[in-house]
One Martini backbone bead per residue (centre of mass of N, CA, C, O) as a GRO file, in nm:
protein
  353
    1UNK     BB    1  -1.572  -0.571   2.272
    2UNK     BB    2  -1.184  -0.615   2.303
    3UNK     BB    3  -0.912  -0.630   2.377
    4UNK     BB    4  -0.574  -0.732   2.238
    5UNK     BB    5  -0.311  -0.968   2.346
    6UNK     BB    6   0.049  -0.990   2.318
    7UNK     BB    7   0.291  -1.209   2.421
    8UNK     BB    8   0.575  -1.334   2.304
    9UNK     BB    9   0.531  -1.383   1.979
   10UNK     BB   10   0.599  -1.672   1.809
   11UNK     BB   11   0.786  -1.815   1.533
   12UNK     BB   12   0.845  -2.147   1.352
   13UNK     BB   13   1.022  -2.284   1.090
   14UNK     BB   14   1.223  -2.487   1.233
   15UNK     BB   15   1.507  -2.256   1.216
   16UNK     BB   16   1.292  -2.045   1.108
   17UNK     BB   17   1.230  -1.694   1.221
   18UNK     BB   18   0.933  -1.490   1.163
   19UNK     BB   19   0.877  -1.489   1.465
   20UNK     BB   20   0.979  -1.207   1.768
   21UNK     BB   21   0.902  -1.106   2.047
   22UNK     BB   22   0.568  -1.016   2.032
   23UNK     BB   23   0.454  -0.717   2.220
   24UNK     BB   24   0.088  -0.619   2.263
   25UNK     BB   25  -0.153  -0.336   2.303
   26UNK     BB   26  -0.523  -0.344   2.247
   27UNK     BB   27  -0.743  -0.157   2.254
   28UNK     BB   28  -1.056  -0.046   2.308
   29UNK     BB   29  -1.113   0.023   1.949
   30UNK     BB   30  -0.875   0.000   1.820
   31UNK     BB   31  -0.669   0.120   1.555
   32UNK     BB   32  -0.448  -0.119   1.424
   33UNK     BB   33  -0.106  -0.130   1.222
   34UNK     BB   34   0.062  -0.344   1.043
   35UNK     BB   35   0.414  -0.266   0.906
   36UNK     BB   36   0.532  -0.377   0.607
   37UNK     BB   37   0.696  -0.545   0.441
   38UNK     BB   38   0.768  -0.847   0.306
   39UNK     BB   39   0.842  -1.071   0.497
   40UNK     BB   40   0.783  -0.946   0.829
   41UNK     BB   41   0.539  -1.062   0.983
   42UNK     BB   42   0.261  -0.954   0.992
   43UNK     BB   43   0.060  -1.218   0.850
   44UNK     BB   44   0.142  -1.441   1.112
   45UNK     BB   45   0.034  -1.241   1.336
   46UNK     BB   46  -0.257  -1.262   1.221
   47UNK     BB   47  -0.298  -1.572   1.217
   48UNK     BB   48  -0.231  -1.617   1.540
   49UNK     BB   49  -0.493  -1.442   1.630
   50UNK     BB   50  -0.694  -1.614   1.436
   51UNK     BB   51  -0.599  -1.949   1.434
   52UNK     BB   52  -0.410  -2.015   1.179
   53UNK     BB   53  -0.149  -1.993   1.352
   54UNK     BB   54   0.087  -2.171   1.575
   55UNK     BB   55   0.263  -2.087   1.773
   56UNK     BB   56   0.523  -2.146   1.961
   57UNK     BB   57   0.520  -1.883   2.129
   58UNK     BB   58   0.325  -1.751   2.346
   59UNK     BB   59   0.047  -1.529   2.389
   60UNK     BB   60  -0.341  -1.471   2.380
   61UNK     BB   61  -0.569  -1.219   2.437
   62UNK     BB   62  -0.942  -1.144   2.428
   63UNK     BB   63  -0.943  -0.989   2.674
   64UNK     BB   64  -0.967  -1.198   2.967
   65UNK     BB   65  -0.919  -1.418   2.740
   66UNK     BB   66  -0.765  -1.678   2.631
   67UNK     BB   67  -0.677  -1.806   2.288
   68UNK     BB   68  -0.436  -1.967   2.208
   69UNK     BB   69  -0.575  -2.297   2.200
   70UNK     BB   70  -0.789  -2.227   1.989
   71UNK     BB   71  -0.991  -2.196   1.779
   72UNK     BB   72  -1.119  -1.981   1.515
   73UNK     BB   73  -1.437  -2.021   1.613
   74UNK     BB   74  -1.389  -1.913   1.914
   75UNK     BB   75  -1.260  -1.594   1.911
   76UNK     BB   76  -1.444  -1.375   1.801
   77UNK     BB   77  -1.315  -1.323   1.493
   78UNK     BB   78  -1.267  -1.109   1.261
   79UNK     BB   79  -1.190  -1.213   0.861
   80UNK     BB   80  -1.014  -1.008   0.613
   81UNK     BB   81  -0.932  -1.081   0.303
   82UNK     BB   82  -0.752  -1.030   0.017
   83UNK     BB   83  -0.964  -1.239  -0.158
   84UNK     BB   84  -1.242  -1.228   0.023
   85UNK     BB   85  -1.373  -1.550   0.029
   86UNK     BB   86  -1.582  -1.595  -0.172
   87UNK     BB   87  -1.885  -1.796  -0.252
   88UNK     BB   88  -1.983  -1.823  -0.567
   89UNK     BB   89  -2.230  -2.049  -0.496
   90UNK     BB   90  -2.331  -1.785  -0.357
   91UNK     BB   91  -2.482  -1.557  -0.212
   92UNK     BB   92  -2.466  -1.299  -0.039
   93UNK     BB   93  -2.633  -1.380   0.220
   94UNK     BB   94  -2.499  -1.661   0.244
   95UNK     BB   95  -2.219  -1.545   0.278
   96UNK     BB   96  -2.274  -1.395   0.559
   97UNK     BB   97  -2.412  -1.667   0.667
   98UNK     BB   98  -2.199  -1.837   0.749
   99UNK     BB   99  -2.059  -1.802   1.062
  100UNK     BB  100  -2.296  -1.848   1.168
  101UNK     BB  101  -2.406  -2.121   1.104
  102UNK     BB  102  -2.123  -2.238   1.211
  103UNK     BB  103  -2.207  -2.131   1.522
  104UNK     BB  104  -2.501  -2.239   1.549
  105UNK     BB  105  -2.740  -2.025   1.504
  106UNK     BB  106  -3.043  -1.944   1.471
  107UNK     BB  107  -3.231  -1.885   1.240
  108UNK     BB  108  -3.386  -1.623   1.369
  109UNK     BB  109  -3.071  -1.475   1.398
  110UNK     BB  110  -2.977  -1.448   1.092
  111UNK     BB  111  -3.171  -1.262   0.877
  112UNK     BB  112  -3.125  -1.008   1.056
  113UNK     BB  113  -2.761  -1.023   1.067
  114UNK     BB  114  -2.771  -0.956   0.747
  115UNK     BB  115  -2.903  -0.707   0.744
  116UNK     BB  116  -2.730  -0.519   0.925
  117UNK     BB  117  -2.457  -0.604   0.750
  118UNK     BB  118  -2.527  -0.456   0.486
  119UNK     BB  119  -2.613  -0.190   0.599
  120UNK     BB  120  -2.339  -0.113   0.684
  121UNK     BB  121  -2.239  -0.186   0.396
  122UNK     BB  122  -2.418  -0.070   0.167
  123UNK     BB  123  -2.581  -0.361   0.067
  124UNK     BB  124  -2.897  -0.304   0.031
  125UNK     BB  125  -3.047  -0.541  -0.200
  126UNK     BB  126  -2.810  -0.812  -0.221
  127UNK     BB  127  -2.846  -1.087  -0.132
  128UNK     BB  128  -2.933  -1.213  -0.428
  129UNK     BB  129  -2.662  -1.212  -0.529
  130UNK     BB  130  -2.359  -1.248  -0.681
  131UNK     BB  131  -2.039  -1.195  -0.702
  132UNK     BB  132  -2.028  -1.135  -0.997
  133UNK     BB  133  -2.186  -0.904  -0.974
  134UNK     BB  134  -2.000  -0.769  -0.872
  135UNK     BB  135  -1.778  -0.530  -0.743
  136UNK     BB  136  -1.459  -0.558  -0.570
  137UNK     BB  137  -1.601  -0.327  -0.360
  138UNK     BB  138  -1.826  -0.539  -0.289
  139UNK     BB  139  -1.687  -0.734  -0.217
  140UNK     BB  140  -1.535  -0.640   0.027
  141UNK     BB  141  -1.803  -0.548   0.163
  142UNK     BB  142  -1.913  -0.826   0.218
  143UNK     BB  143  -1.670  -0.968   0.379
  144UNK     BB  144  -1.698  -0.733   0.622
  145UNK     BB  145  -2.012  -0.822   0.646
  146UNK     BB  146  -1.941  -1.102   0.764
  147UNK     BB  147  -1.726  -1.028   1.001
  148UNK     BB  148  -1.997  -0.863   1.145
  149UNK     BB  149  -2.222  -1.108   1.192
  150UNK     BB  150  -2.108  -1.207   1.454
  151UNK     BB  151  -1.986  -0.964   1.664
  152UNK     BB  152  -1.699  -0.903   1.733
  153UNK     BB  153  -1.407  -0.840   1.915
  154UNK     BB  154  -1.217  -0.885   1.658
  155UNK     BB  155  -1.086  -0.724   1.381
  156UNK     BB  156  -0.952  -0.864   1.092
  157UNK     BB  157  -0.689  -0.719   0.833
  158UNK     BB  158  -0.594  -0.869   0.499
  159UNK     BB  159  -0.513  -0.673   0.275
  160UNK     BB  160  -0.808  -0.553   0.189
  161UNK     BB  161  -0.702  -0.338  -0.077
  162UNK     BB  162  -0.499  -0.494  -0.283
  163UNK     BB  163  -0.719  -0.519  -0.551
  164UNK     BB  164  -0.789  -0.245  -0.554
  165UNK     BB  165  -0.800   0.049  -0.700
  166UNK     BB  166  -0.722   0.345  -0.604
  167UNK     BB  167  -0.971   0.468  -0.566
  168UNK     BB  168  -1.125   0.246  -0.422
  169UNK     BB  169  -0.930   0.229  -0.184
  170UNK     BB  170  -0.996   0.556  -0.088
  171UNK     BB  171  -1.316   0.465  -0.047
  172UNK     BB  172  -1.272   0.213   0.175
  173UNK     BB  173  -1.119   0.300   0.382
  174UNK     BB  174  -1.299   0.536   0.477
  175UNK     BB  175  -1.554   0.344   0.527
  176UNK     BB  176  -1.376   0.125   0.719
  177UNK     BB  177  -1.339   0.345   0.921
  178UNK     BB  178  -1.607   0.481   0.975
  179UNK     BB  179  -1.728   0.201   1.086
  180UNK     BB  180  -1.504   0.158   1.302
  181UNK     BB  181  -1.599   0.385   1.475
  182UNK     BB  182  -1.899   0.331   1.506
  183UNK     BB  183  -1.866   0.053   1.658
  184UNK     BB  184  -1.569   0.019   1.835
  185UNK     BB  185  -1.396  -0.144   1.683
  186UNK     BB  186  -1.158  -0.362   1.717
  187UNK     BB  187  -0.840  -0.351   1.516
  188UNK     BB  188  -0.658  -0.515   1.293
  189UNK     BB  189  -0.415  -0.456   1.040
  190UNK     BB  190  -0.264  -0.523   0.735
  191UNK     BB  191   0.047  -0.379   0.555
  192UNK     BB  192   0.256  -0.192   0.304
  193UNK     BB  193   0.096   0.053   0.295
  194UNK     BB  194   0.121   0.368   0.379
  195UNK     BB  195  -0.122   0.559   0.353
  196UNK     BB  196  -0.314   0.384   0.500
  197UNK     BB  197  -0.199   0.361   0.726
  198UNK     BB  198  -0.188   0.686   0.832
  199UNK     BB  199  -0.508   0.718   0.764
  200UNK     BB  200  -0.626   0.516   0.990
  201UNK     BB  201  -0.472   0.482   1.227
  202UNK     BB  202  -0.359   0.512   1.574
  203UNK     BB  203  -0.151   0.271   1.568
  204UNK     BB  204   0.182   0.159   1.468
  205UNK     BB  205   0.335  -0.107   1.340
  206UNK     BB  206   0.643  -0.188   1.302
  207UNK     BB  207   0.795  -0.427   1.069
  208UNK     BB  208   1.123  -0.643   1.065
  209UNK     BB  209   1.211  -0.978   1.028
  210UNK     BB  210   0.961  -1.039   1.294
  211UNK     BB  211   1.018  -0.741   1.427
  212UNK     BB  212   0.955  -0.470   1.644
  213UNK     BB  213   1.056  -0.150   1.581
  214UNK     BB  214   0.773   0.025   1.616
  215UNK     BB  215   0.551   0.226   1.834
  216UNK     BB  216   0.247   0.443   1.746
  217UNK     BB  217   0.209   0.701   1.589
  218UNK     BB  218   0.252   0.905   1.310
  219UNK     BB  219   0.409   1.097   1.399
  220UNK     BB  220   0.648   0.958   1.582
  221UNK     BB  221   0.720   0.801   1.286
  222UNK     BB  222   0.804   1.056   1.115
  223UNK     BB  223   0.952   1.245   1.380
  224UNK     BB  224   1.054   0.991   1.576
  225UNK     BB  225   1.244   0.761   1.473
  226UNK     BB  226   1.479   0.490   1.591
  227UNK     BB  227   1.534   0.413   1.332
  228UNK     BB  228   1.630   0.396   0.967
  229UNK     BB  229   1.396   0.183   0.899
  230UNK     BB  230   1.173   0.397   1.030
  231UNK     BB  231   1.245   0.643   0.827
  232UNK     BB  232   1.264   0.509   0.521
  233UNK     BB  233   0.984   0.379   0.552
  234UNK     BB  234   0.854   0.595   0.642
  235UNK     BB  235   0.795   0.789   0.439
  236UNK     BB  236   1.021   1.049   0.293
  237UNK     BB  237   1.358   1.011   0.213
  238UNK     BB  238   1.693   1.166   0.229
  239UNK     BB  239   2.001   1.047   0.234
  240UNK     BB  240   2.339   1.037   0.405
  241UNK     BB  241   2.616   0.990   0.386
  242UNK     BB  242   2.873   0.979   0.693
  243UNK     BB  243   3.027   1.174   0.956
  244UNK     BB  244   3.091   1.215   1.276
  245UNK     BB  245   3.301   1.466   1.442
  246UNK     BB  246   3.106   1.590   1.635
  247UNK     BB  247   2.927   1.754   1.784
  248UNK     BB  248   2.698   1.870   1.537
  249UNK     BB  249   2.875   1.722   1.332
  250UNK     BB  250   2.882   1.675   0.957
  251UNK     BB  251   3.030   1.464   0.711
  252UNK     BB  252   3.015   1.351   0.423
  253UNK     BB  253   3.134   1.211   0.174
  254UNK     BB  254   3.118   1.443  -0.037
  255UNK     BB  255   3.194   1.709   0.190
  256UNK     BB  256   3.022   1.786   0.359
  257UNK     BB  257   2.925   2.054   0.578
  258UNK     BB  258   2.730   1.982   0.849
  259UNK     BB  259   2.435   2.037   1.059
  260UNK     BB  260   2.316   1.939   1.375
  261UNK     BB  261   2.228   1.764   1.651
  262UNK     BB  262   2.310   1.658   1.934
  263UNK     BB  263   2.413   1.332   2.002
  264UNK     BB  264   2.500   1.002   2.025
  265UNK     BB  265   2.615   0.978   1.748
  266UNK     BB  266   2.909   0.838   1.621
  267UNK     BB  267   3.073   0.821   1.315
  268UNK     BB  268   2.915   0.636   1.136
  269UNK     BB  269   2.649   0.769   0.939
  270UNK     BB  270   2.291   0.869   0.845
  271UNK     BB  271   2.120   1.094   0.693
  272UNK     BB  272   1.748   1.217   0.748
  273UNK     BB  273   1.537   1.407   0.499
  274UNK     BB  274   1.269   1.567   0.444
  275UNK     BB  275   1.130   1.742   0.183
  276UNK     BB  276   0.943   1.946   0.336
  277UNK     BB  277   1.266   2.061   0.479
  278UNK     BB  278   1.298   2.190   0.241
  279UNK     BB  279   1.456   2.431   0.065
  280UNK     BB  280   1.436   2.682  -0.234
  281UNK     BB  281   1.639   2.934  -0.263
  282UNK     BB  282   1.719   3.193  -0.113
  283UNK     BB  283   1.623   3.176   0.180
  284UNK     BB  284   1.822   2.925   0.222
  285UNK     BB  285   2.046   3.131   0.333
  286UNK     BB  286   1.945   3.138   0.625
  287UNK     BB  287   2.016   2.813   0.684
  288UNK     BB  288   2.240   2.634   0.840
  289UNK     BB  289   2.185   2.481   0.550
  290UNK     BB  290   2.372   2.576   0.249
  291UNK     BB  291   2.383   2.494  -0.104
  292UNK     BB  292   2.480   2.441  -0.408
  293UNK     BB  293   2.270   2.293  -0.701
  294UNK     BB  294   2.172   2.070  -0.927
  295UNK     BB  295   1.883   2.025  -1.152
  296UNK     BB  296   1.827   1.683  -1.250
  297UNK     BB  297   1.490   1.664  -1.138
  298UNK     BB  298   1.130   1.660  -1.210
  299UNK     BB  299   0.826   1.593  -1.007
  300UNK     BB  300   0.499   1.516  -1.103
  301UNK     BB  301   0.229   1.540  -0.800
  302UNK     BB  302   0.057   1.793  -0.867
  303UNK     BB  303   0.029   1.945  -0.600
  304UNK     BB  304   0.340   1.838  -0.608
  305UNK     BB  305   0.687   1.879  -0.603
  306UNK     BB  306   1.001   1.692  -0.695
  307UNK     BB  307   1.325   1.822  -0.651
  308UNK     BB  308   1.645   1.723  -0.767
  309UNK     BB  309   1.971   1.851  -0.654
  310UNK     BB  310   2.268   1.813  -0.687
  311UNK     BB  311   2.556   1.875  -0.514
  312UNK     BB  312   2.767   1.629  -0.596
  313UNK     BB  313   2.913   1.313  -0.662
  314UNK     BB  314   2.754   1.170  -0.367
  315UNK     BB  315   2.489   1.398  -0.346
  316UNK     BB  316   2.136   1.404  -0.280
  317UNK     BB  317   1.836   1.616  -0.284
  318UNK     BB  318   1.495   1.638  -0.201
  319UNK     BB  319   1.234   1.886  -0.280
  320UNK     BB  320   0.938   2.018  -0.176
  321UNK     BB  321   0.677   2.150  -0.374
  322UNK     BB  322   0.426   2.359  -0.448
  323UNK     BB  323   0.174   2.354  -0.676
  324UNK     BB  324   0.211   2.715  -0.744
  325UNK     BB  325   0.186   3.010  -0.956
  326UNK     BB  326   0.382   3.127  -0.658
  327UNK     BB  327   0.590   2.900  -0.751
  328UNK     BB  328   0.927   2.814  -0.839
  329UNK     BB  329   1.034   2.632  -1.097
  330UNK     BB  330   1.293   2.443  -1.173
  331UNK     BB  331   1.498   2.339  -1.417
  332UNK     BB  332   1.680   2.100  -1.577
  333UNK     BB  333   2.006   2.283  -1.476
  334UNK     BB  334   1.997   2.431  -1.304
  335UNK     BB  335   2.122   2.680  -1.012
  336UNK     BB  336   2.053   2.618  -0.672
  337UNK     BB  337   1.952   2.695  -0.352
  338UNK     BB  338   2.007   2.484  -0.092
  339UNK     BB  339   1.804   2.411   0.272
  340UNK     BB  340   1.858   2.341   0.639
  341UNK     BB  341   1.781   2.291   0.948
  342UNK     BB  342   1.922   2.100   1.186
  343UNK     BB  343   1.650   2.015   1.310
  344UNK     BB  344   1.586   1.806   1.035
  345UNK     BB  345   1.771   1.628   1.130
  346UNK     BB  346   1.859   1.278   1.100
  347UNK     BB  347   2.079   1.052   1.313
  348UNK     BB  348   2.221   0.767   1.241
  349UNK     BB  349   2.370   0.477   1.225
  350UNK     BB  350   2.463   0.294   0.990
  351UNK     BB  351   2.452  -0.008   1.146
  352UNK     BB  352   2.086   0.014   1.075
  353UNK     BB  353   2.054  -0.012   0.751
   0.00000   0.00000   0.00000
């Protein structure tokens, strides 16, 4: 296991930059996770980091080794990928061994150290049976089993569970972070899923347009986004647009008179409120921000309820409330009470969005 360092990571194709002077520091063992949109260039960001996208500028160093020049069976990377890439007339034992083999292991170090990678991913009695012969999520724990037995310094993650039912995602997922937990295996993964993220991650990139826009830990970019671009993407968010016109002053399009924490944005702004930091119901008029409006839909989310209110012609907040037998559940076309304290309030620039 290695650390993992990128200095000023570019990459280009022609006149478009895809990758824009990205710089990380992976500890040894963590759990990184690069989010973000699609073609936000975090898939560029690990295929160079593999060794399989030549950067244009910047350099990569796994442990105190440089990288950058290497081919990827020199950085000793393990690389899981979106669609497996298991050869279909291999079995799995044959399929597990390619890594070793391509790295010219000796014979009596193959069978020994396939058996181990099976058995770390739970497919212990499989080493002979075909890719077709198992189901999605055998799949990727076999794909898992190879990039395990060469024994990396850094495992790479490529949307490893995009091709998963919802189901096997959530229970591969926890496989997969427990098994890097147990390893103490430096881990990068790519994703575009915010929950997947979340519940993995030790600390987060988030990335947009090529470039990094924060990292941090899960609450960081939850609880102090710094701009709306990581408000908007990570968790979920009620916008309101409207301008700071005084110190803790907002006043929205729709002409609400808002309060918020006093900060640096002035002129046009947009406001950015979780929905589990509103209330609904009488409480509400005791809190800083409160005003009556009609209830428009309930999303029926299990265990929570997520309420949109209607303030005016042109606000809209969701109230998110626990599906639980003493709490009210107002129906579509009430009139209800919503309300939020100002420390709820995040207000950045208009032009972030």
């Amino acid at each position: 296991m290695a650390s993992l360092t990128l200095d000023r990571l570019t990459k280009r194709y022609g006149d478009t930059t895809v990758v824009r002077d990205v710089s990380l520091d992976v500890r040894d063992g963590e759990f990184l996770v690069l989010l973000g949109p699609s073609g936000c260039g975090k898939t560029t960001t690990l295929r160079m980091i593999a060794g399989f996208v030549p950067p244009s500028e910047g350099s990569i160093r796994i442990g105190e080794r440089p990288v950058t020049d290497l081919p990827p069976w020199k950085r000793n990377a393990g690389l899981v990928f979106q669609s497996y890439a298991l050869f279909p007339h291999m079995t799995v034992a044959e399929n597990v061994a390619f890594g070793l083999e391509m790295r010219k292991a000796e014979k009596a170090e193959i069978e020994p150290r396939v058996r181990e990678a099976l058995r770390l991913v739970r497919l212990d009695g499989y080493g002979d049976r075909y890719p077709r012969q198992l189901s999605g999520g055998q799949q990727q724990r076999v794909a898992l089993a190879r990039a395990l037995a060469i024994r990396p310094d850094v495992l790479l993650l490529d949307e490893p569970l995009s091709n998963l039912d919802a189901k096997l995602r959530l229970e591969v997922r926890l496989e997969i972070r427990a098994l890097q937990q147990q390893l103490g295996l430096t881990t990068v993964m790519v994703t575009h899923d915010q929950e997947e993220a979340l519940t993995m991650a030790d600390r987060l990139v988030v990335m947009s347009d090529g470039e990094v826009r924060q990292i941090g830990s899960q609450a960081d970019l939850y609880e102090t986004p710094t701009d709306l671009f990581v408000a908007n993407f990570v968790g979920r968010s009620t916008m309101i647009a409207g301008t700071i016109y005084a110190p803790g002053a907002f006043r929205s399009e729709g002409g609400l008179e808002l309060t918020c924490p006093p900060g640096p944005v002035t002129g046009l702004a947009t406001m950015s409120l979780r929905p589990e930091r509103l209330t609904i119901g009488p409480d509400a008029a005791r809190l800083d921000n409160h005003m009556r409006g009609s209830v428009a839909f309930v999303s029926y989310l299990g265990g929570l309820l997520d309420v949109h209110v209607r303030l005016n012609d042109r606000d809209q907040v969701v109230v998110q409330i626990p599906n639980r037998g003493d709490v009210f559940v107002p129906a579509i076309g009430d009139q209800v009470e919503v309300g939020w304290p100002a420390a709820a309030c995040l207000v950045f620039p208009r032009e972030t969005n």
